[in-house]
CSV table of C-alpha atoms and ligand atoms in Angstrom, one decimal:
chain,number,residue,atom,x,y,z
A,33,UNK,CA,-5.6,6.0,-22.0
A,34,UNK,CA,-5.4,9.6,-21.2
A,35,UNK,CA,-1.8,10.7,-19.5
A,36,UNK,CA,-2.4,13.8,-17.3
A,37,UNK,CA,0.5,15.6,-15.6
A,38,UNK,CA,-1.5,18.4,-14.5
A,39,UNK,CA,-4.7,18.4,-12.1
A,40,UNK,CA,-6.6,20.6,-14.1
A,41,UNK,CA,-6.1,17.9,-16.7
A,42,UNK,CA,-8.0,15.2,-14.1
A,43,UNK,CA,-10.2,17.6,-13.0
A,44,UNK,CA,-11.6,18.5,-16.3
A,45,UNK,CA,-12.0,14.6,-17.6
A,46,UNK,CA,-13.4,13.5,-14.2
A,47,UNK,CA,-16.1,16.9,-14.5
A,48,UNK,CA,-16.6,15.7,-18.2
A,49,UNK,CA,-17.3,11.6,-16.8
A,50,UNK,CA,-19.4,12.6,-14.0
A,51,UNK,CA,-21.7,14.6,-16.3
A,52,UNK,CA,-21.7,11.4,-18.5
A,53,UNK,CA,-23.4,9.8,-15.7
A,54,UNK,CA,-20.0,7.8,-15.1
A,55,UNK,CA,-19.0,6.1,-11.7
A,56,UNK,CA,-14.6,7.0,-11.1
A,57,UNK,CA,-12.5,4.2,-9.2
A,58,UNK,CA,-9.3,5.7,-8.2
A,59,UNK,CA,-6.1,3.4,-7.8
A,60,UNK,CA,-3.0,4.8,-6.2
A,61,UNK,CA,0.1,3.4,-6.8
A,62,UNK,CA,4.1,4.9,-6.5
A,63,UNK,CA,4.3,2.8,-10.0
A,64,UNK,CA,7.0,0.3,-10.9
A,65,UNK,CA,4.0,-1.4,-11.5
A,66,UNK,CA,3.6,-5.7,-10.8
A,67,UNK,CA,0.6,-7.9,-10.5
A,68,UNK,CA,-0.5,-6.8,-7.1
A,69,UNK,CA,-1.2,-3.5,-8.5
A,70,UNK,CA,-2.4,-5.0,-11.4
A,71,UNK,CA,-5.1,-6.5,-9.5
A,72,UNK,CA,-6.3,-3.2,-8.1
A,73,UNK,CA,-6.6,-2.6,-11.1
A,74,UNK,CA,-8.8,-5.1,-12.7
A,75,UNK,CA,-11.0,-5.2,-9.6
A,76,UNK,CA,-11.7,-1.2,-10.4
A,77,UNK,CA,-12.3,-2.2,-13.9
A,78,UNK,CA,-14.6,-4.4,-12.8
A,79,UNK,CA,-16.2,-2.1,-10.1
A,80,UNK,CA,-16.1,1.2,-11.9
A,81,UNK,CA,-17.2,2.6,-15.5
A,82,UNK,CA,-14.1,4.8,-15.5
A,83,UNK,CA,-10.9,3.9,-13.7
A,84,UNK,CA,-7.5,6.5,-12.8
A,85,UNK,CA,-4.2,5.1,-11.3
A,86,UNK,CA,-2.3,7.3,-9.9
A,87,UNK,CA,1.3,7.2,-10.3
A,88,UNK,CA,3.3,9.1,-8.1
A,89,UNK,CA,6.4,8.9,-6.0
A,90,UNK,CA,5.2,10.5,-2.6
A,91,UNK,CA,8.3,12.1,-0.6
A,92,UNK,CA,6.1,13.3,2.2
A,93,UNK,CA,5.8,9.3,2.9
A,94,UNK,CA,9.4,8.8,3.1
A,95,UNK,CA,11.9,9.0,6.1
A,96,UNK,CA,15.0,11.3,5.9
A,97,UNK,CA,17.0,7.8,5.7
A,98,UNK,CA,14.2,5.8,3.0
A,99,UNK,CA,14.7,5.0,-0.4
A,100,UNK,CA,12.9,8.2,-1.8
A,101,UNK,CA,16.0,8.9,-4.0
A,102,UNK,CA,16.7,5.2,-5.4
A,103,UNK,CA,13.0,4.2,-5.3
A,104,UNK,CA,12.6,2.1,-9.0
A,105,UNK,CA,10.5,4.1,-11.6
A,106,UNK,CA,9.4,3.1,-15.3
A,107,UNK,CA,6.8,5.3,-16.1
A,108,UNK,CA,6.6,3.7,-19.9
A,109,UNK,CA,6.4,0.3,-19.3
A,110,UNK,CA,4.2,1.2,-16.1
A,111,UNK,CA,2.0,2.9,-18.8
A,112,UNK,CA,1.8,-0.4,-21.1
A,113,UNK,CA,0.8,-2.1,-17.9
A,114,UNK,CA,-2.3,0.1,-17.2
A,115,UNK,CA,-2.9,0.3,-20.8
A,116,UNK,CA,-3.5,-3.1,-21.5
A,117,UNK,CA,-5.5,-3.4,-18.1
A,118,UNK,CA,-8.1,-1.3,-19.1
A,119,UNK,CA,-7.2,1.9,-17.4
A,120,UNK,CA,-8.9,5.1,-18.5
A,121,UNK,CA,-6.5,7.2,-17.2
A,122,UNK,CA,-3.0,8.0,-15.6
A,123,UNK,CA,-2.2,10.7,-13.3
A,124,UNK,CA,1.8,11.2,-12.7
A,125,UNK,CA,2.4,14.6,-11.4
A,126,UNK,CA,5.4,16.0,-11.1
A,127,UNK,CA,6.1,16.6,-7.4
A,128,UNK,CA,5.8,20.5,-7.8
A,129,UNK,CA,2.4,19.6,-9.1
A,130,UNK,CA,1.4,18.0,-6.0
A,131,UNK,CA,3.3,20.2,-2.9
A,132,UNK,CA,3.5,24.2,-2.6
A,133,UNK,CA,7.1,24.3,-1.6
A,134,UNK,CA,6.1,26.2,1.2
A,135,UNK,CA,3.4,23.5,2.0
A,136,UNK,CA,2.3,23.1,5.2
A,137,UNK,CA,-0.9,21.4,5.5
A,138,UNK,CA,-1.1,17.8,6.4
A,139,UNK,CA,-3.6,15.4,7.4
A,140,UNK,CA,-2.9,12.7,10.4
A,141,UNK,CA,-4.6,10.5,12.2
A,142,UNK,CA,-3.9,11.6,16.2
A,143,UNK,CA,-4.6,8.1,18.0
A,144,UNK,CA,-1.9,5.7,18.6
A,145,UNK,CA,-3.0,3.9,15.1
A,146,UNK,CA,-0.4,5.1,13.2
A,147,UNK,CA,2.1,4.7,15.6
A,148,UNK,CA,2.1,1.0,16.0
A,149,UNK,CA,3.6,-1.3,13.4
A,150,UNK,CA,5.4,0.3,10.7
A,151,UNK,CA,4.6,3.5,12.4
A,152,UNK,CA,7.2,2.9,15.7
A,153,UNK,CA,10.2,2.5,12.7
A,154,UNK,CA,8.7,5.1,10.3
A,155,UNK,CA,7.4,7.8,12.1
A,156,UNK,CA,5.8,10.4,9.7
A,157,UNK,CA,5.0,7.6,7.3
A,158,UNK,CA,1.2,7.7,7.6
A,159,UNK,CA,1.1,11.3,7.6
A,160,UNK,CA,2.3,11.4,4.5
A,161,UNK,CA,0.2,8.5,2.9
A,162,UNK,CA,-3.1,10.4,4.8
A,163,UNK,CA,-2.1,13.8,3.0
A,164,UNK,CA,-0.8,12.5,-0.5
A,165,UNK,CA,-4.3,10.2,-0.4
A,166,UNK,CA,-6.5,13.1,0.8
A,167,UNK,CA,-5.0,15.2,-2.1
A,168,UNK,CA,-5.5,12.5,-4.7
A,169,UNK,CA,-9.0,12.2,-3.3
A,170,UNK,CA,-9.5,15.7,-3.6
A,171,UNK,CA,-8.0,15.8,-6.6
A,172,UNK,CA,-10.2,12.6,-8.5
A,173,UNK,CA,-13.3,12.8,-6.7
A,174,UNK,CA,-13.5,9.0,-7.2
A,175,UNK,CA,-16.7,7.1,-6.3
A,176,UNK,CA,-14.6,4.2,-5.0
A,177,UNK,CA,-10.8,3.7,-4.6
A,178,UNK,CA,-9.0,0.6,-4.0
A,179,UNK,CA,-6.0,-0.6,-1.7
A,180,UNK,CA,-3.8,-3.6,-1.1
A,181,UNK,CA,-4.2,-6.0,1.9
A,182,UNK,CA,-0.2,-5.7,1.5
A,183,UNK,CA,-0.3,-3.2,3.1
A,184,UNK,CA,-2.7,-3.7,6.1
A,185,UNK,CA,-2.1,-1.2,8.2
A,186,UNK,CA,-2.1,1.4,5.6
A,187,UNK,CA,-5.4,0.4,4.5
A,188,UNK,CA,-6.9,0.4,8.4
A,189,UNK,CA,-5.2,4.2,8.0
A,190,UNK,CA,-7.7,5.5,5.1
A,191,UNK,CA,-10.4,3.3,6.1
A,192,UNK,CA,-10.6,5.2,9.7
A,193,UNK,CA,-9.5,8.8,8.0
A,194,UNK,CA,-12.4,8.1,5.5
A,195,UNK,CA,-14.4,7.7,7.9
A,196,UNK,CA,-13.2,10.5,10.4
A,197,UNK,CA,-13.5,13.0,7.2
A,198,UNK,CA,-16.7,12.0,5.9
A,199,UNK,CA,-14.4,11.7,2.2
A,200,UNK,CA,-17.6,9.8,1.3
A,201,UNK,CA,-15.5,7.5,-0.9
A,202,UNK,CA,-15.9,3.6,-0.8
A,203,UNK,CA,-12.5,2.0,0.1
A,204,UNK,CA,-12.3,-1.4,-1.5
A,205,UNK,CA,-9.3,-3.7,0.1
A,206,UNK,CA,-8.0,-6.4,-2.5
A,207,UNK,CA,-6.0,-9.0,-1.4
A,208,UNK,CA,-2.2,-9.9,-1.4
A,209,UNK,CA,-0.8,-11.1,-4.8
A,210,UNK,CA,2.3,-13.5,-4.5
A,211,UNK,CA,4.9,-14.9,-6.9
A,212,UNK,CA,4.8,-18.3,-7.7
A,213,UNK,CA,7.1,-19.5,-4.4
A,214,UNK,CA,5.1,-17.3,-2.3
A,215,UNK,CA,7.1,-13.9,-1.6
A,216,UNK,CA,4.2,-11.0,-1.7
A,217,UNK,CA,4.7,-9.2,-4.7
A,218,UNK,CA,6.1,-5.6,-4.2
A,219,UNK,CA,8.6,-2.9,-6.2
A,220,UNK,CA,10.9,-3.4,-4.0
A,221,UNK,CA,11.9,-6.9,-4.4
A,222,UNK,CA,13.9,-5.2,-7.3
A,223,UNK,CA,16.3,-4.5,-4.9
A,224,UNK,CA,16.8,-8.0,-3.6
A,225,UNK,CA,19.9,-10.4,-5.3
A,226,UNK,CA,19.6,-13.7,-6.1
A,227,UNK,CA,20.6,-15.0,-2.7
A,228,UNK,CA,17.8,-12.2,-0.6
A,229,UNK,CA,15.2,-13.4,-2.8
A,230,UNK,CA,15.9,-16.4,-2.1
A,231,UNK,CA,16.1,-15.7,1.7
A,232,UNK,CA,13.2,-13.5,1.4
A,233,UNK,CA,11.2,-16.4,1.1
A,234,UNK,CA,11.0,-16.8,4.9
A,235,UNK,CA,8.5,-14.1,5.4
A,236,UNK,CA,6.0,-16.0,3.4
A,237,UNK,CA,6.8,-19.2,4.7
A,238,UNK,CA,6.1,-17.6,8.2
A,239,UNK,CA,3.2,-15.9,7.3
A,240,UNK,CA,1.4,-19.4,6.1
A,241,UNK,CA,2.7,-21.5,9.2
A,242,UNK,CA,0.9,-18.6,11.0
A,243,UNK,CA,-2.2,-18.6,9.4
A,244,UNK,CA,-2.0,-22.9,9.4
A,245,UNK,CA,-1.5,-22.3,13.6
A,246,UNK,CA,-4.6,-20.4,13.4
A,247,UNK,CA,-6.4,-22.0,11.1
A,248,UNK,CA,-6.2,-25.4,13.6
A,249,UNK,CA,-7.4,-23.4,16.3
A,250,UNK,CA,-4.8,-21.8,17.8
A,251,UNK,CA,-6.2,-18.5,19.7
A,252,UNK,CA,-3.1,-17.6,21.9
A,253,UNK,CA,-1.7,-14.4,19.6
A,254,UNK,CA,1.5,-14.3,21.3
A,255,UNK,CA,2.4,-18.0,20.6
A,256,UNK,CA,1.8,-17.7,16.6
A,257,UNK,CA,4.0,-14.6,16.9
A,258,UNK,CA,6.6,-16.6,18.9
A,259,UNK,CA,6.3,-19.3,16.4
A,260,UNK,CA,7.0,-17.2,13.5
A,261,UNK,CA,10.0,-15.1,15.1
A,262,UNK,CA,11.9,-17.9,15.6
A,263,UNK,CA,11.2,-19.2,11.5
A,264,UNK,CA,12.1,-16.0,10.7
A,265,UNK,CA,15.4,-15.6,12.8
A,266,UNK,CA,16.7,-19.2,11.6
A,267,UNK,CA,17.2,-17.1,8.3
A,268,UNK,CA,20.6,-15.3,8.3
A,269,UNK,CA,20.1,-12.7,6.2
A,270,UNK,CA,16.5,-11.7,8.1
A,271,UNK,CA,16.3,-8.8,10.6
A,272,UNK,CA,12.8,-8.6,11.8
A,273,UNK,CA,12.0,-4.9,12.5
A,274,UNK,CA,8.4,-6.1,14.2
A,275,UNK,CA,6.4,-9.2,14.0
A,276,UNK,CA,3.3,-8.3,15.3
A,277,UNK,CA,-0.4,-9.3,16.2
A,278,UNK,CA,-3.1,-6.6,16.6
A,279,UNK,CA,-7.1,-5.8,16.5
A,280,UNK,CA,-7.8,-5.7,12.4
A,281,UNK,CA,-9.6,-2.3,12.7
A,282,UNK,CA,-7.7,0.0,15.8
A,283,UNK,CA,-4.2,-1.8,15.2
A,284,UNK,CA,-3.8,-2.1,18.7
A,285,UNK,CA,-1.7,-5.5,20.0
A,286,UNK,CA,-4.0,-8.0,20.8
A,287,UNK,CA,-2.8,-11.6,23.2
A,288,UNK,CA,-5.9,-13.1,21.8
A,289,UNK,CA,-7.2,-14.5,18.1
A,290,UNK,CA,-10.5,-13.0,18.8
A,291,UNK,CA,-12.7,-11.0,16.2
A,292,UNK,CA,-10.6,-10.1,13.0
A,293,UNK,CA,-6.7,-10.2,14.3
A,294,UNK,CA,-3.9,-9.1,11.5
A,295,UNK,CA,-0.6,-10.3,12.1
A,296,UNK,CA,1.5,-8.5,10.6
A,297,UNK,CA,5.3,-8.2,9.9
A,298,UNK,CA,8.6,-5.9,8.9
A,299,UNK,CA,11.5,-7.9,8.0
A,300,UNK,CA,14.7,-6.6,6.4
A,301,UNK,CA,16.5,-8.9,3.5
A,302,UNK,CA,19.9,-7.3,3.8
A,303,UNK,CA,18.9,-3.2,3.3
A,304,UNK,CA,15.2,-4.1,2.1
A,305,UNK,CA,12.6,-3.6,4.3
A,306,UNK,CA,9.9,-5.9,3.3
A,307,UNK,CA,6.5,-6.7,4.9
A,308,UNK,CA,4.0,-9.4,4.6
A,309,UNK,CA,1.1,-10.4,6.9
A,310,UNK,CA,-2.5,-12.0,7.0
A,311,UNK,CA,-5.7,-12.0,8.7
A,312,UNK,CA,-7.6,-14.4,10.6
A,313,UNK,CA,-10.8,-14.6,12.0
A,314,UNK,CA,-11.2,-15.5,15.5
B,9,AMP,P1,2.6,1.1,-3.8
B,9,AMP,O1,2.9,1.4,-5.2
B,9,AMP,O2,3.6,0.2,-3.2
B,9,AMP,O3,2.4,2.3,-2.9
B,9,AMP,O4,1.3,0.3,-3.8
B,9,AMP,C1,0.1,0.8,-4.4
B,9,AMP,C2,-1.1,0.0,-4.0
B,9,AMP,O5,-0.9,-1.4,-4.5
B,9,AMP,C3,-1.3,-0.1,-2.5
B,9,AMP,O6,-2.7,-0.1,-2.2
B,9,AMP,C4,-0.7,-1.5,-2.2
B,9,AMP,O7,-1.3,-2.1,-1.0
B,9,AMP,C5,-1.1,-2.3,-3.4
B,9,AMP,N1,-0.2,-3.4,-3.5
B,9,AMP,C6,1.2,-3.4,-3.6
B,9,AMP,N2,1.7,-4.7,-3.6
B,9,AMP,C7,0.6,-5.5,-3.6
B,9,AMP,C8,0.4,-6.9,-3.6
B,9,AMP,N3,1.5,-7.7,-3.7
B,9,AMP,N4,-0.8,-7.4,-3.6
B,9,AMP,C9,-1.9,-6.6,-3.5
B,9,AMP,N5,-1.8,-5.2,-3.5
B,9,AMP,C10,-0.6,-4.7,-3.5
């Protein structure tokens, strides 16, 4: 597996692929790699004749208050990961690499998309994911690049600024890897002590009573939400930041199960913000 720092490094190997004949899948990841990356991954591996991940800590993503600083990183064992996954190549950039310091140059979606869900709490969070995403498109030049259903509304996000761009890139969504006892797999449950991860457990457990509601035939939106709130709040150590449903493709709230709904939710385990969600069919 080839480790590039620099973007003339992926530049030049992508040029040198392409010329081969070689289809790219690009993976993006923040790294402190787990399962659910893992099975970006293998599904680009499977989809692609050359795959990248990218690992990169992205501060234009983060709020003034985030976790930018104390984010987890293991760039060596996150290396070992891709390795044995079959990745062709790494791309881990030092941020100088990736931002001018007198950047100014973003890319945002201007409907209320972004705004909703994780956007109400984290305001220039989607700017920075569209920018840092446009850049490693830019960058990669991949034929295909793949996202989590973890994060839902992120992946609504590039699937509209795709579109809205013309990036020409097909956006593969891969869906949400769990531990064993159901919490959704994510680098930050490495914050969590024994007694959150234990109490993180809820969101899962409200996520699946959802998606049993709806799956009997429920269609009134606002009475799975209600349903799940209440799970959620009989958890002490659970603040729910938003538990939400919405339209599957604008994000907008919906009071309906009707076409593709995601219900989606922010829940914080002490200081960790952690989300979960599904989708269901109506
Ligand atoms: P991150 O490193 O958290 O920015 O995530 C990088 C990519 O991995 C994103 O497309 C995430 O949606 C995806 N991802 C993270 N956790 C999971 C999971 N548990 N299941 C599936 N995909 C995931």
């Amino acid at each position: 597996m080839v480790k590039a720092t620099k973007i003339s490094e992926v530049r030049d190997q992508v040029r040198q692929w392409k010329k081969e004949g070689l289809t790219v899948g690009l993976v993006p990841t923040m790294g402190f790699l787990h399962e659910g990356h893992m099975s970006l991954v293998d599904k680009a591996v499977s989809m692609c004749d050359r795959v990248v991940a990218s690992d990169f800590v992205n501060p234009t993503q983060f709020g003034p208050n985030e976790d930018l600083e104390t984010y987890p990183r293991d760039f060596e064992r996150d290396c070992r990961l891709l390795e044995e996954h079959g990745c062709h190549m790494v791309f881990h950039p030092e941020v100088s690499e990736m931002y001018f310091d007198d950047a100014a140059t973003y890319v945002e979606i201007l409907s209320d998309m972004p705004k909703q869900l994780c956007g109400k709490t984290r305001p220039i969070h989607f700017r920075g994911v569209c920018t840092v995403v446009s850049k490693l498109f830019n960058i990669v030049t991949p034929d295909k690049a793949f996202f989590g259903q973890k994060d839902a509304q992120q992946l609504a996000i590039i699937r509209r600024m795709v579109r809205d761009l013309s990036f020409g890139i097909e956006i593969v969504g891969c869906p949400i890897v769990r531990e064993a006892d159901g919490l959704a797999r994510s680098s930050r449950n490495t914050y969590l002590n024994n007694e959150e991860r234990q109490a993180a457990l809820i969101l899962s457990k409200a996520v699946f009573a959802g998606q049993k509601m709806a799956e009997e035939g429920e269609k009134d939106a606002n009475k799975i939400v209600a349903a799940m709130t209440e799970m959620i709040e009989s958890e002490p150590l659970a603040k729910i930041d938003y538990v939400s449903a919405v339209d599957g493709v604008s994000m907008m709230p919906v009071d309906k199960i009707e076409g593709s709904v995601l219900v989606a939710m922010a829940v914080y385990i002490g200081k960790t913000r952690l989300i979960d969600n599904f989708i269901v069919e109506g």
